[in-house]
Amino acid sequence: MRTEIANAVNAADADAQYDEKAKRLLSNKIILAHILVKTIDEFQGMAPGDAVPFIEGRPMISTVPVEPGLTNVTTEKDGKRIVGLNTENTEIHEGLVRFDIIFYVRMKDGLSQVIVNLEAQKDEPKSYHILNRAIFYVSRLISSQKERDFVKTNYNDIKRVFSIWVCMNMDENCMDYVHLTNSNLLGSHSWKGRLDLLNIVLIGIDNKPPMQEEKYELHRLLSTLLSIDLTADEKLKIMEKEYDILVDDKMREDVSAMCNLSQGIFEKGEAKLIISMYDKGYTLEQIADVAGKSIEEIKAIIEKKKPILA
């Protein structure tokens, strides 16, 4: 029993570390800039490098709770009440759902801002509809602005928000833009207000990086970054050669760590599948055929892993 618990903890820890490295990599400003120029109207057509300066401060990773009432934190300074995003005491809120990445972007006019939330998913969830969750997140990004980005009834000060979802392991490369529209049902009155406040972008990534084409630029970059098949050197080469991304030591370290973790996660899953097939009575030849390995390799995995996974 103790071995089973240890294995489960190790596997969960490896998954958690992989997720954290992936978020850190995605939160690099040059990567975020590539996403901005493909998803936010004002930045479309810009060179990603030119969009980087518009990303303000340091993107917050897994620190801001989604739950109502907990997204903001109120403090007192010099007798004044200050409301900001809640990034304090994260260790006491481990059970909370958090935004993966959240950051502010300054618009070209130098005055207005938008709030961007980036979420990374291993695949499209089966237990709930992802668009429903995205609508909840984008709604929280709006409602949490009260007393932080606008006060009292100054609703004209609400900032535009974007919730961008990247889903891996999809059947095809795709991207959808979900936003508010207006339909006149009676009369022609023009109601004042902004339909562009709520914005959701859903990005589906196929299992393998798409061909090097303009329409697939963003998908190829994201697929490269998050791939479990490409080596660290292959990823870095694509980033440098195709996207002119200056890879520093920290980014190189994160890419290498992700590759090592993904390989470990894959091997654990593969070993579990082989053991499961063995326990269900499949022959070594059948297992070898399904796993694409030699019988000797299958034997070695069974002998090595059986006592641990049992």
Short mmCIF file of C-alpha atoms in Angstrom, two decimals:
data_model
loop_
_atom_site.label_atom_id
_atom_site.label_comp_id
_atom_site.label_asym_id
_atom_site.label_seq_id
_atom_site.Cartn_x
_atom_site.Cartn_y
_atom_site.Cartn_z
CA MET A 1 0.00 0.00 0.00
CA ARG A 2 2.81 2.40 0.90
CA THR A 3 4.49 1.72 -2.47
CA GLU A 4 1.22 2.39 -4.33
CA ILE A 5 0.78 5.71 -2.52
CA ALA A 6 4.39 6.68 -3.20
CA ASN A 7 4.00 5.89 -6.89
CA ALA A 8 0.77 7.89 -7.08
CA VAL A 9 2.41 10.85 -5.34
CA ASN A 10 5.45 10.67 -7.62
CA ALA A 11 3.28 10.50 -10.73
CA ALA A 12 1.14 13.40 -9.55
CA ASP A 13 4.27 15.36 -8.67
CA ALA A 14 5.73 14.76 -12.13
CA ASP A 15 2.46 15.92 -13.74
CA ALA A 16 2.38 18.99 -11.48
CA GLN A 17 6.00 19.83 -12.27
CA TYR A 18 5.35 19.43 -15.99
CA ASP A 19 2.29 21.70 -15.78
CA GLU A 20 4.28 24.30 -13.86
CA LYS A 21 7.14 24.26 -16.38
CA ALA A 22 4.65 24.52 -19.26
CA LYS A 23 2.98 27.54 -17.65
CA ARG A 24 6.35 29.18 -16.97
CA LEU A 25 7.34 28.69 -20.60
CA LEU A 26 4.02 30.02 -21.93
CA SER A 27 4.27 33.05 -19.61
CA ASN A 28 7.51 34.21 -21.23
CA LYS A 29 6.68 37.60 -22.70
CA ILE A 30 7.85 36.80 -26.22
CA ILE A 31 5.61 33.70 -26.26
CA LEU A 32 2.68 35.75 -24.93
CA ALA A 33 3.39 38.35 -27.62
CA HIS A 34 3.07 35.68 -30.34
CA ILE A 35 -0.32 34.78 -28.85
CA LEU A 36 -1.45 38.42 -28.61
CA VAL A 37 -0.75 39.24 -32.26
CA LYS A 38 -2.90 36.28 -33.35
CA THR A 39 -5.80 36.75 -30.94
CA ILE A 40 -6.28 40.42 -29.96
CA ASP A 41 -7.53 42.72 -32.70
CA GLU A 42 -5.38 45.74 -31.84
CA PHE A 43 -2.14 43.76 -32.08
CA GLN A 44 -2.90 41.74 -35.20
CA GLY A 45 -0.34 42.34 -37.92
CA MET A 46 2.34 43.49 -35.46
CA ALA A 47 5.68 41.78 -35.14
CA PRO A 48 5.65 39.83 -31.85
CA GLY A 49 8.82 41.57 -30.72
CA ASP A 50 7.09 44.94 -31.06
CA ALA A 51 4.18 43.73 -28.91
CA VAL A 52 6.35 42.66 -25.97
CA PRO A 53 6.66 46.17 -24.41
CA PHE A 54 2.86 46.39 -24.15
CA ILE A 55 2.77 43.47 -21.67
CA GLU A 56 2.88 45.09 -18.25
CA GLY A 57 4.73 43.76 -15.23
CA ARG A 58 5.33 40.07 -14.66
CA PRO A 59 2.56 37.64 -15.68
CA MET A 60 1.04 35.92 -12.63
CA ILE A 61 1.17 32.12 -12.75
CA SER A 62 -1.28 30.00 -10.70
CA THR A 63 -1.53 32.61 -7.96
CA VAL A 64 -4.85 34.37 -8.53
CA PRO A 65 -7.93 32.42 -7.32
CA VAL A 66 -10.92 32.14 -9.63
CA GLU A 67 -13.44 31.81 -6.78
CA PRO A 68 -15.76 34.79 -6.17
CA GLY A 69 -14.58 36.93 -3.29
CA LEU A 70 -11.02 35.64 -3.43
CA THR A 71 -9.72 37.04 -6.73
CA ASN A 72 -8.94 40.39 -5.08
CA VAL A 73 -7.11 41.27 -1.88
CA THR A 74 -7.68 44.49 0.07
CA THR A 75 -4.88 46.20 1.97
CA GLU A 76 -4.39 49.51 3.76
CA LYS A 77 -1.52 51.86 2.87
CA ASP A 78 -1.08 55.38 4.19
CA GLY A 79 -4.68 55.30 5.36
CA LYS A 80 -5.95 54.41 1.89
CA ARG A 81 -7.82 51.27 0.89
CA ILE A 82 -6.00 49.47 -1.92
CA VAL A 83 -7.52 46.61 -3.91
CA GLY A 84 -5.32 44.37 -6.04
CA LEU A 85 -5.16 40.87 -7.48
CA ASN A 86 -4.80 38.30 -4.72
CA THR A 87 -1.31 36.80 -4.90
CA GLU A 88 -0.73 36.54 -1.15
CA ASN A 89 -0.50 33.48 1.08
CA THR A 90 -1.05 30.97 -1.71
CA GLU A 91 -0.04 28.07 0.53
CA ILE A 92 -3.25 28.33 2.59
CA HIS A 93 -5.45 28.17 -0.51
CA GLU A 94 -4.06 25.02 -2.13
CA GLY A 95 -7.53 23.64 -2.79
CA LEU A 96 -8.66 26.62 -4.83
CA VAL A 97 -9.01 26.75 -8.59
CA ARG A 98 -6.63 29.36 -9.98
CA PHE A 99 -6.16 31.17 -13.26
CA ASP A 100 -3.20 29.57 -15.05
CA ILE A 101 -1.71 32.83 -16.29
CA ILE A 102 -3.09 36.35 -15.95
CA PHE A 103 -1.58 39.69 -17.01
CA TYR A 104 -2.37 43.24 -18.08
CA VAL A 105 -1.69 44.57 -21.57
CA ARG A 106 -1.39 48.29 -22.35
CA MET A 107 -3.08 49.36 -25.57
CA LYS A 108 -1.33 51.40 -28.26
CA ASP A 109 -3.00 54.62 -27.07
CA GLY A 110 -0.91 54.34 -23.91
CA LEU A 111 -3.99 54.79 -21.72
CA SER A 112 -6.38 51.85 -21.88
CA GLN A 113 -5.61 48.30 -20.74
CA VAL A 114 -6.98 44.83 -21.31
CA ILE A 115 -6.75 41.88 -18.95
CA VAL A 116 -5.63 38.60 -20.49
CA ASN A 117 -6.02 35.13 -19.01
CA LEU A 118 -4.25 32.18 -20.65
CA GLU A 119 -5.29 28.62 -19.79
CA ALA A 120 -3.48 25.47 -20.95
CA GLN A 121 -5.32 22.12 -21.14
CA LYS A 122 -3.87 18.69 -21.95
CA ASP A 123 -7.02 17.96 -23.96
CA GLU A 124 -10.66 18.96 -24.25
CA PRO A 125 -12.28 17.99 -20.92
CA LYS A 126 -14.83 15.18 -20.93
CA SER A 127 -16.49 15.90 -17.57
CA TYR A 128 -17.72 19.38 -18.55
CA HIS A 129 -17.99 21.64 -21.61
CA ILE A 130 -14.91 23.82 -21.88
CA LEU A 131 -16.82 26.81 -23.29
CA ASN A 132 -18.95 26.88 -20.11
CA ARG A 133 -15.81 27.07 -18.00
CA ALA A 134 -14.32 29.75 -20.25
CA ILE A 135 -17.50 31.84 -19.87
CA PHE A 136 -17.24 31.52 -16.08
CA TYR A 137 -13.60 32.60 -16.15
CA VAL A 138 -14.19 35.59 -18.43
CA SER A 139 -17.15 36.63 -16.26
CA ARG A 140 -14.93 36.50 -13.17
CA LEU A 141 -12.36 38.65 -14.95
CA ILE A 142 -15.08 41.25 -15.45
CA SER A 143 -16.78 41.11 -12.03
CA SER A 144 -13.51 41.06 -10.05
CA GLN A 145 -12.60 44.48 -11.48
CA LYS A 146 -15.09 46.25 -9.21
CA GLU A 147 -13.24 48.29 -6.59
CA ARG A 148 -9.94 47.27 -8.21
CA ASP A 149 -10.10 48.63 -11.76
CA PHE A 150 -13.32 50.62 -11.41
CA VAL A 151 -15.18 51.95 -8.37
CA LYS A 152 -18.80 52.41 -7.36
CA THR A 153 -20.99 52.70 -10.50
CA ASN A 154 -18.24 53.77 -12.92
CA TYR A 155 -19.04 50.89 -15.27
CA ASN A 156 -17.59 52.74 -18.23
CA ASP A 157 -14.15 52.07 -16.71
CA ILE A 158 -14.49 48.28 -17.06
CA LYS A 159 -11.50 46.87 -18.93
CA ARG A 160 -11.81 44.48 -21.86
CA VAL A 161 -10.95 40.92 -20.91
CA PHE A 162 -9.68 37.99 -22.95
CA SER A 163 -9.69 34.38 -21.78
CA ILE A 164 -7.54 32.31 -24.14
CA TRP A 165 -7.69 28.52 -23.90
CA VAL A 166 -5.06 26.25 -25.46
CA CYS A 167 -6.22 22.62 -25.72
CA MET A 168 -3.73 19.94 -26.78
CA ASN A 169 -4.39 16.51 -28.29
CA MET A 170 -7.28 17.67 -30.46
CA ASP A 171 -8.44 16.00 -33.67
CA GLU A 172 -7.48 19.07 -35.69
CA ASN A 173 -5.82 22.45 -35.45
CA CYS A 174 -8.56 25.00 -34.89
CA MET A 175 -9.31 28.39 -33.35
CA ASP A 176 -12.61 30.02 -32.44
CA TYR A 177 -13.41 33.55 -31.27
CA VAL A 178 -16.43 33.81 -28.97
CA HIS A 179 -17.82 37.27 -28.16
CA LEU A 180 -20.99 39.28 -27.62
CA THR A 181 -23.25 40.30 -30.52
CA ASN A 182 -26.40 42.41 -30.65
CA SER A 183 -29.64 41.55 -32.46
CA ASN A 184 -32.35 44.20 -32.86
CA LEU A 185 -35.65 42.44 -32.11
CA LEU A 186 -37.85 45.54 -32.20
CA GLY A 187 -37.08 49.10 -33.19
CA SER A 188 -33.72 50.58 -34.05
CA HIS A 189 -32.55 52.16 -30.78
CA SER A 190 -28.78 52.13 -30.34
CA TRP A 191 -28.01 51.11 -26.77
CA LYS A 192 -24.86 52.67 -25.37
CA GLY A 193 -22.15 50.35 -24.18
CA ARG A 194 -19.39 48.04 -25.40
CA LEU A 195 -19.98 44.62 -26.88
CA ASP A 196 -16.23 43.96 -26.95
CA LEU A 197 -15.72 43.65 -23.19
CA LEU A 198 -15.97 39.83 -23.04
CA ASN A 199 -13.74 37.82 -25.35
CA ILE A 200 -12.97 34.10 -25.44
CA VAL A 201 -10.47 32.46 -27.77
CA LEU A 202 -10.39 28.65 -28.02
CA ILE A 203 -7.25 27.22 -29.63
CA GLY A 204 -7.14 23.51 -30.50
CA ILE A 205 -3.75 21.91 -31.10
CA ASP A 206 -3.30 18.64 -33.01
CA ASN A 207 -0.92 15.96 -31.70
CA LYS A 208 1.91 16.89 -34.06
CA PRO A 209 3.25 20.33 -35.03
CA PRO A 210 1.56 21.44 -38.28
CA MET A 211 3.47 22.33 -41.41
CA GLN A 212 5.27 25.65 -41.55
CA GLU A 213 2.47 27.80 -43.01
CA GLU A 214 1.34 31.31 -42.13
CA LYS A 215 -2.13 30.21 -41.00
CA TYR A 216 -0.56 27.70 -38.63
CA GLU A 217 2.13 29.99 -37.19
CA LEU A 218 0.67 30.15 -33.69
CA HIS A 219 -0.41 26.50 -33.66
CA ARG A 220 3.04 25.34 -34.75
CA LEU A 221 4.73 27.40 -32.04
CA LEU A 222 2.41 26.19 -29.26
CA SER A 223 2.55 22.61 -30.49
CA THR A 224 6.33 22.79 -30.53
CA LEU A 225 6.53 24.21 -27.01
CA LEU A 226 4.16 21.65 -25.49
CA SER A 227 5.06 18.58 -27.56
CA ILE A 228 6.06 15.41 -25.71
CA ASP A 229 7.66 13.97 -28.83
CA LEU A 230 10.18 16.64 -29.79
CA THR A 231 13.54 16.82 -28.05
CA ALA A 232 14.70 19.97 -26.29
CA ASP A 233 17.15 20.70 -29.12
CA GLU A 234 14.41 20.27 -31.74
CA LYS A 235 12.12 22.66 -29.88
CA LEU A 236 14.81 25.28 -29.40
CA LYS A 237 15.86 25.06 -33.04
CA ILE A 238 12.30 25.75 -34.25
CA MET A 239 11.89 28.61 -31.79
CA GLU A 240 15.16 30.24 -32.86
CA LYS A 241 15.13 29.57 -36.60
CA GLU A 242 11.43 29.97 -37.43
CA TYR A 243 10.27 32.49 -34.82
CA ASP A 244 13.45 34.50 -34.14
CA ILE A 245 12.98 33.88 -30.42
CA LEU A 246 16.11 34.69 -28.44
CA VAL A 247 16.45 31.70 -26.14
CA ASP A 248 18.06 32.62 -22.84
CA ASP A 249 19.44 30.21 -20.25
CA LYS A 250 16.20 30.20 -18.22
CA MET A 251 14.05 29.33 -21.23
CA ARG A 252 16.51 26.64 -22.28
CA GLU A 253 16.37 25.21 -18.76
CA ASP A 254 12.55 25.17 -18.73
CA VAL A 255 12.39 23.50 -22.15
CA SER A 256 14.87 20.82 -21.10
CA ALA A 257 13.06 20.20 -17.82
CA MET A 258 9.71 19.87 -19.64
CA CYS A 259 11.17 17.32 -22.04
CA ASN A 260 12.65 15.26 -19.20
CA LEU A 261 9.40 15.34 -17.25
CA SER A 262 7.23 14.48 -20.26
CA GLN A 263 9.47 11.52 -21.05
CA GLY A 264 9.15 10.30 -17.46
CA ILE A 265 5.36 10.71 -17.50
CA PHE A 266 5.13 8.88 -20.84
CA GLU A 267 7.28 6.00 -19.62
CA LYS A 268 5.17 5.59 -16.47
CA GLY A 269 1.97 5.54 -18.47
CA GLU A 270 3.43 3.13 -21.00
CA ALA A 271 4.64 0.78 -18.25
CA LYS A 272 1.21 0.84 -16.59
CA LEU A 273 -0.45 -0.07 -19.89
CA ILE A 274 1.93 -2.99 -20.43
CA ILE A 275 1.38 -4.29 -16.89
CA SER A 276 -2.39 -3.93 -17.30
CA MET A 277 -2.35 -5.93 -20.53
CA TYR A 278 -0.14 -8.58 -18.91
CA ASP A 279 -2.53 -8.86 -15.93
CA LYS A 280 -5.48 -9.30 -18.30
CA GLY A 281 -3.85 -12.29 -19.97
CA TYR A 282 -2.44 -10.82 -23.17
CA THR A 283 0.54 -12.75 -24.50
CA LEU A 284 3.98 -11.17 -24.66
CA GLU A 285 3.74 -11.20 -28.45
CA GLN A 286 0.42 -9.31 -28.39
CA ILE A 287 1.73 -6.74 -25.91
CA ALA A 288 4.92 -6.25 -27.92
CA ASP A 289 2.87 -5.70 -31.09
CA VAL A 290 0.61 -3.09 -29.45
CA ALA A 291 3.47 -1.28 -27.66
CA GLY A 292 5.80 -1.38 -30.66
CA LYS A 293 8.56 -2.99 -28.64
CA SER A 294 10.49 -6.25 -28.71
CA ILE A 295 9.46 -9.17 -26.53
CA GLU A 296 12.71 -8.75 -24.59
CA GLU A 297 11.81 -5.12 -23.81
CA ILE A 298 8.34 -6.17 -22.68
CA LYS A 299 9.81 -8.83 -20.42
CA ALA A 300 12.22 -6.31 -18.90
CA ILE A 301 9.42 -3.81 -18.17
CA ILE A 302 7.25 -6.50 -16.57
CA GLU A 303 10.09 -7.79 -14.42
CA LYS A 304 11.13 -4.29 -13.40
CA LYS A 305 7.74 -2.68 -12.86
CA LYS A 306 5.48 -5.53 -11.75
CA PRO A 307 6.40 -5.44 -8.05
CA ILE A 308 6.16 -1.64 -7.97
CA LEU A 309 2.85 -1.26 -9.74
CA ALA A 310 1.12 -4.25 -8.21
#
